[in-house]
Coordinates of C-alpha atoms in Angstrom, one line a residue:
M1 CA -24.4 15.0 55.0
E2 CA -22.5 15.5 51.7
E3 CA -24.9 18.3 50.7
A4 CA -24.3 20.0 54.0
L5 CA -20.6 19.9 53.5
V6 CA -20.9 21.5 50.1
Q7 CA -23.1 24.3 51.3
A8 CA -21.0 24.9 54.5
A9 CA -19.1 28.1 54.8
I10 CA -15.3 28.1 54.3
P11 CA -13.4 28.1 57.7
R12 CA -11.9 31.4 58.6
D13 CA -8.3 30.1 58.7
L14 CA -8.7 28.7 55.2
V15 CA -10.1 32.0 54.0
D16 CA -7.0 33.8 55.3
F17 CA -4.7 31.2 53.8
L18 CA -6.4 31.2 50.3
G19 CA -6.9 34.9 50.3
V20 CA -10.6 34.7 49.2
E21 CA -13.6 36.6 50.4
P22 CA -16.9 34.8 51.0
Q23 CA -19.8 36.2 49.0
T24 CA -23.2 36.8 50.2
N25 CA -26.1 34.6 49.1
S26 CA -27.4 37.3 46.7
K27 CA -24.0 37.8 45.0
A28 CA -23.5 34.0 44.7
Q29 CA -26.9 33.5 43.2
A30 CA -26.4 36.4 40.7
F31 CA -23.1 34.9 39.6
T32 CA -24.6 31.5 39.2
K33 CA -27.4 32.8 37.0
A34 CA -25.1 34.8 34.8
F35 CA -22.7 31.8 34.4
L36 CA -25.5 29.5 33.5
K37 CA -27.0 32.0 31.0
N38 CA -23.7 32.3 29.2
S39 CA -23.1 28.6 29.2
T40 CA -26.4 27.4 27.9
Q41 CA -26.2 29.3 24.5
Q42 CA -29.1 31.9 25.0
Q43 CA -31.7 29.3 26.0
S44 CA -35.0 30.5 27.6
Q45 CA -35.4 30.3 31.3
H46 CA -37.9 27.5 31.0
K47 CA -35.5 25.5 28.8
V48 CA -32.7 26.1 31.2
Q49 CA -34.7 24.8 34.1
S50 CA -35.7 21.8 32.1
M51 CA -32.1 21.0 31.1
L52 CA -30.9 21.4 34.6
S53 CA -33.6 19.1 36.0
H54 CA -33.5 16.3 33.4
K55 CA -30.2 16.4 31.6
A56 CA -26.5 16.4 32.3
V57 CA -25.1 19.7 31.0
I58 CA -21.5 20.2 30.1
L59 CA -20.9 23.9 30.9
G60 CA -18.7 25.9 28.6
Y61 CA -18.8 23.3 25.8
S62 CA -18.4 24.3 22.2
R63 CA -18.1 22.1 19.1
P64 CA -14.7 22.1 17.6
K65 CA -14.5 24.0 14.3
K66 CA -13.9 21.9 11.2
D67 CA -10.6 22.5 9.5
K68 CA -11.6 23.9 6.1
S69 CA -8.1 23.8 4.9
R70 CA -8.3 20.0 4.6
R71 CA -11.2 20.2 2.2
N72 CA -9.1 22.2 -0.3
T73 CA -6.2 19.8 -0.1
K74 CA -6.4 17.0 -2.7
R75 CA -4.6 13.7 -2.7
A76 CA -1.8 13.5 -5.2
K77 CA -3.1 11.3 -8.0
G78 CA -0.8 9.0 -9.9
L79 CA -0.6 8.8 -13.7
N80 CA -3.2 6.5 -15.4
A81 CA -2.2 4.0 -18.1
R82 CA -3.0 6.4 -20.9
Q83 CA -0.7 9.1 -19.5
K84 CA 2.1 6.6 -18.9
R85 CA 1.9 5.5 -22.5
A86 CA 1.9 9.1 -23.7
M87 CA 4.9 9.9 -21.6
K88 CA 6.6 6.7 -22.8
I89 CA 7.6 5.8 -19.2
F90 CA 8.1 2.1 -20.0
H91 CA 9.8 2.9 -23.4
I92 CA 13.4 1.7 -23.7
K93 CA 15.4 4.0 -26.0
P94 CA 17.2 2.3 -28.9
E95 CA 20.6 3.3 -27.6
H96 CA 19.8 1.5 -24.3
Q97 CA 18.7 -1.7 -26.0
R98 CA 22.1 -3.4 -25.6
Y99 CA 22.6 -6.8 -24.1
E100 CA 25.8 -6.0 -22.3
L101 CA 24.1 -3.1 -20.4
F102 CA 21.8 -5.6 -18.6
L103 CA 24.5 -8.2 -17.7
P104 CA 25.0 -6.6 -14.3
L105 CA 21.2 -6.9 -13.7
H106 CA 21.4 -10.6 -14.6
E107 CA 24.2 -11.1 -12.0
L108 CA 22.1 -9.4 -9.4
W109 CA 19.2 -11.6 -10.2
R110 CA 21.3 -14.8 -10.0
Q111 CA 22.4 -13.8 -6.5
Y112 CA 18.8 -12.9 -5.6
I113 CA 17.5 -16.3 -6.7
T114 CA 20.3 -18.1 -5.0
D115 CA 19.5 -16.4 -1.7
L116 CA 15.8 -16.9 -2.2
C117 CA 16.1 -20.6 -2.7
S118 CA 18.5 -21.1 0.2
G119 CA 21.6 -21.7 -1.9
L120 CA 20.3 -23.9 -4.8
K121 CA 22.2 -26.9 -3.6
S122 CA 22.2 -30.3 -5.4
T123 CA 20.3 -31.7 -2.5
S124 CA 17.5 -29.0 -2.7
N125 CA 14.0 -30.2 -3.1
P126 CA 12.8 -29.3 -6.7
Q127 CA 9.3 -28.7 -5.5
F128 CA 10.5 -26.2 -2.9
I129 CA 12.5 -24.4 -5.6
Q130 CA 9.5 -24.3 -7.9
Q131 CA 7.3 -22.8 -5.2
K132 CA 9.9 -20.1 -4.6
L133 CA 10.2 -19.3 -8.4
L134 CA 6.5 -19.0 -8.8
K135 CA 6.5 -15.8 -6.6
A136 CA 10.0 -14.6 -7.6
D137 CA 10.8 -11.5 -9.6
F138 CA 12.2 -12.4 -13.0
H139 CA 13.6 -9.0 -14.0
G140 CA 17.2 -9.8 -15.0
A141 CA 16.7 -13.5 -15.7
I142 CA 17.8 -15.1 -19.0
I143 CA 14.8 -16.9 -20.4
T144 CA 14.3 -19.0 -23.5
V145 CA 11.1 -19.7 -25.4
V146 CA 11.0 -23.5 -25.7
R147 CA 7.4 -23.9 -26.9
S148 CA 4.9 -21.6 -28.5
K149 CA 1.9 -21.7 -30.8
C150 CA 3.7 -19.1 -32.9
P151 CA 6.8 -20.9 -34.2
S152 CA 8.7 -17.7 -34.8
Y153 CA 9.0 -17.2 -31.1
V154 CA 10.6 -20.6 -30.4
G155 CA 14.3 -20.4 -29.6
I156 CA 14.4 -16.7 -28.7
T157 CA 16.7 -16.2 -25.7
G158 CA 17.5 -13.0 -23.8
I159 CA 17.5 -11.1 -20.5
L160 CA 14.1 -10.2 -19.2
V161 CA 14.1 -6.4 -18.8
Q162 CA 10.3 -5.7 -18.4
E163 CA 7.5 -7.9 -17.2
F164 CA 3.9 -6.9 -17.8
K165 CA 0.7 -8.7 -17.1
H166 CA 0.5 -10.3 -20.6
V167 CA 4.0 -10.0 -22.1
F168 CA 7.7 -10.4 -21.4
K169 CA 10.2 -7.9 -22.9
I170 CA 13.6 -9.3 -23.4
I171 CA 16.9 -8.1 -24.9
T172 CA 18.7 -10.7 -27.0
K173 CA 22.4 -11.1 -27.6
E174 CA 21.9 -9.4 -30.9
D175 CA 20.8 -6.2 -29.0
K176 CA 17.2 -6.5 -30.2
L177 CA 14.2 -5.9 -28.0
K178 CA 11.6 -8.7 -28.3
V179 CA 8.1 -8.6 -27.0
I180 CA 6.9 -12.2 -26.2
P181 CA 3.3 -12.8 -25.2
K182 CA 2.9 -15.0 -22.2
R183 CA -0.2 -16.8 -23.5
N184 CA 0.4 -20.0 -25.4
S185 CA 4.1 -19.9 -24.7
V186 CA 6.5 -21.9 -22.4
F187 CA 9.7 -20.4 -21.2
A188 CA 12.8 -22.0 -19.7
V189 CA 14.9 -20.5 -17.0
E190 CA 18.3 -22.0 -16.0
I191 CA 19.9 -21.2 -12.6
N192 CA 23.1 -23.0 -11.5
G193 CA 22.1 -26.2 -13.3
F194 CA 18.4 -26.1 -12.3
V195 CA 16.1 -25.7 -15.3
S196 CA 12.6 -24.4 -14.6
H197 CA 9.7 -24.1 -17.1
I198 CA 7.3 -21.2 -17.0
Y199 CA 3.9 -21.8 -18.5
G200 CA 3.0 -18.3 -19.7
S201 CA -0.8 -19.0 -19.9
K202 CA -0.8 -19.6 -16.2
F203 CA 1.6 -16.7 -15.5
E204 CA -0.5 -13.8 -16.7
Q205 CA -0.1 -11.6 -13.7
R206 CA 2.1 -8.7 -12.7
A207 CA 5.1 -9.6 -10.5
S208 CA 3.6 -7.7 -7.6
E209 CA 0.3 -9.6 -7.8
R210 CA 2.0 -13.0 -8.2
S211 CA 4.1 -12.5 -5.1
A212 CA 0.9 -12.4 -3.0
K213 CA -1.0 -15.2 -4.8
K214 CA -1.3 -18.8 -3.5
F215 CA -0.5 -21.3 -6.1
K216 CA -1.9 -24.9 -6.2
V217 CA 0.1 -27.9 -7.3
R218 CA -1.4 -29.2 -10.5
G219 CA -0.7 -31.9 -13.1
T220 CA 0.3 -31.5 -16.7
I221 CA -0.5 -28.1 -18.2
D222 CA -1.1 -27.8 -22.0
L223 CA -0.6 -24.7 -24.1

């Protein structure tokens, strides 16, 4: 019944309303063949009949053209470690190696740590503070070397201006830049009466990596 409805002629009143003229069978057949021929990408008649009999054909389909302009665009690459060293990106100029220039940074760090540790109250849990400090950023902190296998480092105090994976760079009150290796050293950090010790051998990570690491509570740690 559905096939009969498809093949039925359009009613005359609908023809007048749409403004179309019904075609004869020969014209309709010729249009259909021409349309199929253009839509099947120059296939032979045998292949066309096979495709129409056994496959679902999407008429008028064409593959989207690849955007060649994207191939030519390259991602902006950052500088590698050698280029950064050559350009002295992390180099602090001698005229900038002044303790007083970094005092505002220290005040910002104190406020940052106070907010991070929920106020650093006298009733605060020391273990809670220690866990927060393990993932904190120490740029601007005043640190002191309290133990080291190299005796010349012991007692050095200053503001931490740069932290790398293996070293701390600090500015002392004498306006001297000191590079202290983390390994085999213990550092003390004092915040509002709380003193925390940093074991450098277990702290050999960048600040960004340390913030995402999960630390386990352990016992005594030796140098």
